[in-house]
Amino acid sequence: MMFLAAMLVFVTGTPSFAQKKGYILEGRIYNSATKKALDFATVNVLEAGKRTKTDAGGYYRINIPEAGDYTVIIQSEDMKTLKTTLTINKNLNRDFSLNPVLSRKGEVTVIGNRDLQKVSRITMDKKEIKEVPASFNDSVSALTSLPGIMRMGGDLFGPLVIRGGDFLGVYYSIDEIPVYSPLHFGGLHSIVNSNLISEVDVYSSAFPAQFGSATSAVVNINTTDNVKEFSGYTDISLLSASLLMQTPILKDGNGSVVFDIPSKREIGKYTNAGYVIFSGRRAYWDVFLVPMMKSFGQRVDAVPNYYDYQLKAKYAFNSHHSLTVLLFGAKDYLTFVDRNYEQEFRDGVDPLMLGVRLNYNKQCHSQGLSYIYQPSESFYNKITAFSSLTRSVQSLDAPMATNLALQGLSVDSRPDIFGAKERFRWEIMKNHFEIRGGAEGTAYLYKVKGKSLALMTSQGNKGLTIDINDPKLMQSFYLNSKIINYTAGGYLETKISYAGFTLVPGCRTDYLNRSGEATWDPRGMISYEFPTKTTISLAGGKYSDLFQTNPFLFDLYPNICKIGKKLKSEKAIHRVAGIEQAYKSFTVKVEGFYNNFYDMPELYYHYELDGKPLEGLNTGKLKSYGFEFMMKIDKKEDENGFFGWASYTYNQSKFKSGLPPFKPISIYDIIYQQNNPGYVYDPVNKTANPYENQIGDVWGRAWHNYDFSMNHCFKLIAGYQIEAHTITAKFMLYTPQPYTPIVFYSPVDWWNQYSTGNYPRFTPVYGKPNSKQLPLYHRLDLRYSRKTNYSWGYLTWYVEIINALNYRRYRQNWKSYAPFVPGRNPSIKRSKNTLAIFPNFGVEVKF
């Protein structure tokens, strides 16, 4: 915190920051129909000779030299011009709403549906995303600063876990196009350039009927949909570089498309008929990150690298019809660095993993084509065709393993997805009664070939020690499959509004051909907004997820897509109550939630080598409950003052597999079973039998902490801007995710000749799942930026200190070469391989 205080003293002591004389006229310009802010609107004060543009949040600010009556003219593209007179004799805050124009020749104005529910939803815009320290200007990383949202690994990387639910139950979309690989390497950064994003809506639970194939939460990314002039952004930092360029599609007075970009002075003579935007990003973590981590004594074996691209183009045929094309894709691959096997062994790495060779190469390409028909402000119809083409090549070779199944593994999977969806909105009684609905169909064409691994027992066999080097338990098999699944679905909901009261009942259904199952999910939301801007809301419903169509699971368990009626959809019931109070730039929000998940699949193998497929039991159950508190203060862009938010989340997540227990009779049988994988006590013959196809879980009938439970979490994002200088700090304090303690060991008759000596290998035996908690985790991130405006745009340079307190996470450390000794092996110690204090700097340019 001394760094933050020093920077405040420095910037406040600079004499060039003296306040200007006169009065300040400021406020916000927004669309009267959508309530959405209007960026780049023109505010002209005639008598003062002052003119300005609104920022990305629709805010404006003008210095008025002296008191008097002034004529104010406000203009924005696709909006009716507003002219008014103001008496200004003091600082004045005035918001203005502009009405849309729907009949301009050659143009179309789309009235989007941004009147979204307040309960269980938080929205971050592009400006907020960039202000969060240690987010690397990435939208998904910035979302972790919000209440109830954490990474699966609890730190900077990993899939998003929202309100204690399963990360597999989170649905991602970009402009309503489903995104099946939203994160690089499944848990790093978003595949979308943040400068392309207008805002991100996160539904933490109780989301509307519009969204299917999700049981936990929804992350809906909205991209820019309005380009007024040729411009661009570039951002270069220590870890990556990104670029965005955009230009409008203009028509002259004869209706002909103009390819030459006119000057700003002449652009008003042309009609805006659309735009073209291109953006991309390239990471180079191996260039700076690896040397820096090594300088802190951290071991680095492989570094993730990636790139992504986006192309969006829109063309309006007239005021009622338009087409939009969105293309985006990404590639992930590993870059290997020099490895020190002796150091790995001393760090406790399993000798089986010494010298292991791993390859990961994945690329995905998505396409979307949308047609919008809007004959009037009250009716809106959008039809979208989309596809996603993915190829993932993964290989593993463990030369130290005596189990030959662990050598020469390689899987080439290609999940290709094609679909179409329609969405409509019809406002029958303006501001009172509205009907929304849609339908969609999707085809999943999955191909896989290669050599993979199968666990020759239940993958639900909890409480046992599984040694992957045991050829009786882990065997390889060959894959060569082509799997086709089809889904169809739709939703319908109504919105009834009157005098602050809003009711939105709805329902969704989805059908999977392979299982023959049709889901039926009623949902609803009710709220009342008082004149004091106090809103009370209740929301909830039923939610379903069809596991056979999940492409992420396809990479892990390719044959899951083959399961038919033996695997039902996972389901959830959400219940949320909330209250929100808004006052000027302040917002306070409190929500309580209780979500039940059931029919969760417990996957297991029969002997795949004998031709019996992967199967599943819908026996899992999860309950996640708690509350969230959030307080937020907004700030207009380029306005001096404080901004940020603080939140506290309490969450309990409890899980049980629902599988029946094994056959062991006494504690002695359990201990013997734990030390002899493959043993099951037969109470009749009193002999040991291989458990082959046994399905069981020692802890299956008892609730225990879920993998992603995080009991307490406090987050503070605080910033202060003085003219061109902005200082931001992010502090997080939370209980880490629980862990399963090692309670014994299983000696394995396997010795590894390594270096000059022989080293034994001991396999740990685990106790009750997630029954222990590591010490509290905290992290402080700091950011300083300076913005300089020019006639052609602006330049912002920034410096960040990530993990400024150099806090290292604790972990349970097991040394595979030593036997179990309570208090010594395993031990609870700080991890050497978590991110230490790390400086980052970069520059962003808008032109």
Short mmCIF file of C-alpha atoms in Angstrom, two decimals, residues 313-511:
data_model
loop_
_atom_site.label_atom_id
_atom_site.label_comp_id
_atom_site.label_asym_id
_atom_site.label_seq_id
_atom_site.Cartn_x
_atom_site.Cartn_y
_atom_site.Cartn_z
CA ALA A 313 -18.53 -7.14 -40.82
CA LYS A 314 -22.05 -5.70 -41.02
CA TYR A 315 -23.99 -4.34 -43.97
CA ALA A 316 -27.42 -2.67 -43.88
CA PHE A 317 -29.42 -3.06 -47.06
CA ASN A 318 -32.01 -0.54 -45.86
CA SER A 319 -33.67 0.56 -42.66
CA HIS A 320 -35.16 -2.89 -41.99
CA HIS A 321 -32.66 -5.52 -43.18
CA SER A 322 -29.02 -6.18 -42.35
CA LEU A 323 -26.44 -8.98 -42.46
CA THR A 324 -23.59 -9.52 -39.99
CA VAL A 325 -20.64 -11.89 -40.39
CA LEU A 326 -18.49 -12.87 -37.40
CA LEU A 327 -15.39 -15.06 -37.74
CA PHE A 328 -13.10 -15.91 -34.84
CA GLY A 329 -10.51 -18.52 -34.06
CA ALA A 330 -7.49 -19.44 -31.98
CA LYS A 331 -4.49 -21.74 -31.82
CA ASP A 332 -2.78 -23.06 -28.67
CA TYR A 333 0.52 -24.89 -28.52
CA LEU A 334 3.21 -25.68 -25.97
CA THR A 335 6.77 -24.41 -26.18
CA PHE A 336 9.21 -26.59 -24.21
CA VAL A 337 12.24 -25.28 -22.37
CA ASP A 338 15.26 -27.02 -20.88
CA ARG A 339 14.36 -29.41 -18.08
CA ASN A 340 16.39 -30.28 -14.99
CA TYR A 341 15.43 -33.81 -14.02
CA GLU A 342 17.50 -33.79 -10.83
CA GLN A 343 15.70 -30.65 -9.63
CA GLU A 344 12.34 -32.19 -10.52
CA PHE A 345 13.16 -35.26 -8.46
CA ARG A 346 14.24 -33.18 -5.45
CA ASP A 347 11.00 -31.21 -5.74
CA GLY A 348 9.07 -34.43 -5.24
CA VAL A 349 8.00 -35.09 -8.83
CA ASP A 350 6.84 -38.68 -9.28
CA PRO A 351 9.76 -40.63 -10.81
CA LEU A 352 7.24 -41.99 -13.27
CA MET A 353 6.94 -38.50 -14.74
CA LEU A 354 10.66 -37.85 -15.15
CA GLY A 355 11.49 -37.38 -18.82
CA VAL A 356 7.84 -37.43 -19.83
CA ARG A 357 7.21 -35.97 -23.28
CA LEU A 358 3.96 -34.10 -23.81
CA ASN A 359 2.59 -32.40 -26.89
CA TYR A 360 -0.47 -30.16 -27.10
CA ASN A 361 -1.65 -28.47 -30.27
CA LYS A 362 -5.20 -27.22 -30.63
CA GLN A 363 -6.89 -24.89 -33.06
CA CYS A 364 -10.52 -23.86 -33.39
CA HIS A 365 -12.29 -21.73 -35.97
CA SER A 366 -15.86 -20.46 -35.59
CA GLN A 367 -18.14 -18.75 -38.07
CA GLY A 368 -21.46 -16.97 -37.71
CA LEU A 369 -23.84 -15.31 -40.18
CA SER A 370 -26.77 -13.30 -38.80
CA TYR A 371 -29.72 -11.75 -40.59
CA ILE A 372 -31.71 -9.11 -38.74
CA TYR A 373 -35.19 -7.99 -39.73
CA GLN A 374 -36.68 -5.06 -37.85
CA PRO A 375 -39.65 -3.41 -39.53
CA SER A 376 -40.40 -1.24 -36.49
CA GLU A 377 -39.24 -0.43 -33.01
CA SER A 378 -41.68 -2.96 -31.54
CA PHE A 379 -40.60 -6.04 -33.53
CA TYR A 380 -37.18 -7.62 -33.89
CA ASN A 381 -36.17 -10.91 -35.52
CA LYS A 382 -32.67 -12.39 -35.79
CA ILE A 383 -31.66 -15.61 -37.59
CA THR A 384 -28.14 -16.94 -37.10
CA ALA A 385 -26.28 -19.82 -38.73
CA PHE A 386 -23.08 -20.87 -36.98
CA SER A 387 -20.36 -23.49 -37.05
CA SER A 388 -17.30 -24.44 -35.04
CA LEU A 389 -14.40 -26.47 -36.47
CA THR A 390 -11.85 -27.75 -33.98
CA ARG A 391 -8.83 -30.03 -34.11
CA SER A 392 -6.92 -31.12 -31.03
CA VAL A 393 -3.76 -33.23 -31.16
CA GLN A 394 -2.39 -34.43 -27.82
CA SER A 395 0.35 -36.96 -27.15
CA LEU A 396 2.06 -38.38 -24.07
CA ASP A 397 5.08 -40.62 -23.68
CA ALA A 398 6.47 -41.67 -20.28
CA PRO A 399 9.76 -43.51 -20.97
CA MET A 400 10.33 -44.27 -17.27
CA ALA A 401 7.06 -46.23 -16.99
CA THR A 402 7.14 -50.03 -16.90
CA ASN A 403 3.48 -50.02 -17.94
CA LEU A 404 3.79 -49.89 -21.73
CA ALA A 405 0.29 -48.41 -21.91
CA LEU A 406 1.83 -45.06 -20.89
CA GLN A 407 4.12 -44.98 -23.90
CA GLY A 408 3.28 -43.71 -27.36
CA LEU A 409 -0.13 -42.24 -26.47
CA SER A 410 -1.63 -39.91 -29.06
CA VAL A 411 -5.19 -38.72 -29.69
CA ASP A 412 -6.39 -36.68 -32.67
CA SER A 413 -9.93 -35.38 -32.02
CA ARG A 414 -12.06 -33.23 -34.32
CA PRO A 415 -15.36 -32.02 -32.86
CA ASP A 416 -17.17 -30.10 -35.63
CA ILE A 417 -20.44 -28.39 -34.79
CA PHE A 418 -23.06 -26.85 -37.12
CA GLY A 419 -26.24 -25.10 -36.09
CA ALA A 420 -28.88 -22.44 -36.66
CA LYS A 421 -31.01 -20.42 -34.27
CA GLU A 422 -33.76 -17.82 -34.43
CA ARG A 423 -34.67 -15.22 -31.85
CA PHE A 424 -37.54 -12.71 -31.90
CA ARG A 425 -38.93 -9.96 -29.71
CA TRP A 426 -42.43 -8.48 -30.12
CA GLU A 427 -43.55 -5.58 -27.95
CA ILE A 428 -47.33 -5.80 -28.11
CA MET A 429 -48.05 -3.00 -25.62
CA LYS A 430 -45.26 -0.44 -25.43
CA ASN A 431 -43.45 -0.57 -22.09
CA HIS A 432 -46.04 -3.05 -20.71
CA PHE A 433 -46.28 -6.37 -22.55
CA GLU A 434 -43.66 -8.17 -24.60
CA ILE A 435 -43.17 -11.69 -25.99
CA ARG A 436 -39.73 -13.20 -26.62
CA GLY A 437 -38.85 -16.54 -28.06
CA GLY A 438 -36.62 -18.59 -30.27
CA ALA A 439 -35.75 -21.98 -31.72
CA GLU A 440 -32.49 -23.70 -32.57
CA GLY A 441 -31.02 -26.91 -33.93
CA THR A 442 -27.46 -28.21 -33.80
CA ALA A 443 -25.55 -31.11 -35.37
CA TYR A 444 -22.45 -32.49 -33.63
CA LEU A 445 -20.02 -34.38 -35.87
CA TYR A 446 -17.24 -35.80 -33.72
CA LYS A 447 -14.26 -37.75 -35.06
CA VAL A 448 -11.45 -39.26 -33.04
CA LYS A 449 -8.55 -41.60 -33.66
CA GLY A 450 -5.39 -42.62 -31.88
CA LYS A 451 -4.26 -44.47 -28.78
CA SER A 452 -5.67 -43.53 -25.39
CA LEU A 453 -5.89 -44.82 -21.80
CA ALA A 454 -8.68 -46.62 -19.98
CA LEU A 455 -8.92 -47.17 -16.24
CA MET A 456 -9.93 -50.81 -15.84
CA THR A 457 -12.30 -50.07 -13.00
CA SER A 458 -14.90 -47.48 -12.07
CA GLN A 459 -13.82 -43.88 -12.42
CA GLY A 460 -16.24 -43.35 -9.57
CA ASN A 461 -14.18 -45.61 -7.28
CA LYS A 462 -13.48 -42.94 -4.68
CA GLY A 463 -11.20 -43.48 -1.73
CA LEU A 464 -8.88 -45.94 -3.47
CA THR A 465 -5.34 -45.43 -4.62
CA ILE A 466 -4.92 -45.80 -8.35
CA ASP A 467 -1.40 -46.33 -9.63
CA ILE A 468 -1.36 -45.56 -13.34
CA ASN A 469 1.82 -47.61 -13.70
CA ASP A 470 -0.12 -50.77 -12.75
CA PRO A 471 -0.90 -52.58 -16.05
CA LYS A 472 -3.83 -54.36 -14.39
CA LEU A 473 -5.57 -51.06 -13.71
CA MET A 474 -4.45 -48.83 -16.58
CA GLN A 475 -4.48 -50.14 -20.14
CA SER A 476 -4.32 -48.52 -23.54
CA PHE A 477 -6.83 -48.92 -26.33
CA TYR A 478 -7.20 -47.62 -29.85
CA LEU A 479 -9.78 -45.09 -30.98
CA ASN A 480 -11.26 -44.72 -34.44
CA SER A 481 -14.79 -43.38 -34.20
CA LYS A 482 -17.18 -41.09 -35.97
CA ILE A 483 -20.08 -39.97 -33.80
CA ILE A 484 -23.08 -37.86 -34.84
CA ASN A 485 -25.57 -36.30 -32.43
CA TYR A 486 -28.44 -33.88 -33.03
CA THR A 487 -30.20 -31.50 -30.68
CA ALA A 488 -33.25 -29.29 -31.10
CA GLY A 489 -34.59 -26.73 -28.68
CA GLY A 490 -36.42 -23.53 -28.12
CA TYR A 491 -37.78 -21.12 -25.53
CA LEU A 492 -40.65 -18.73 -24.96
CA GLU A 493 -41.06 -16.03 -22.33
CA THR A 494 -43.21 -12.99 -21.72
CA LYS A 495 -42.36 -9.74 -20.04
CA ILE A 496 -45.08 -7.88 -18.17
CA SER A 497 -44.24 -4.42 -16.81
CA TYR A 498 -46.38 -1.89 -14.96
CA ALA A 499 -45.53 0.92 -12.56
CA GLY A 500 -42.17 -0.49 -11.46
CA PHE A 501 -43.39 -4.08 -11.39
CA THR A 502 -41.82 -6.60 -13.80
CA LEU A 503 -42.74 -10.26 -14.29
CA VAL A 504 -40.89 -12.54 -16.76
CA PRO A 505 -42.21 -16.13 -16.83
CA GLY A 506 -40.65 -18.45 -19.39
CA CYS A 507 -39.84 -22.00 -20.35
CA ARG A 508 -37.17 -23.84 -22.35
CA THR A 509 -37.00 -27.30 -23.89
CA ASP A 510 -34.13 -29.25 -25.51
CA TYR A 511 -34.06 -32.67 -27.19
#
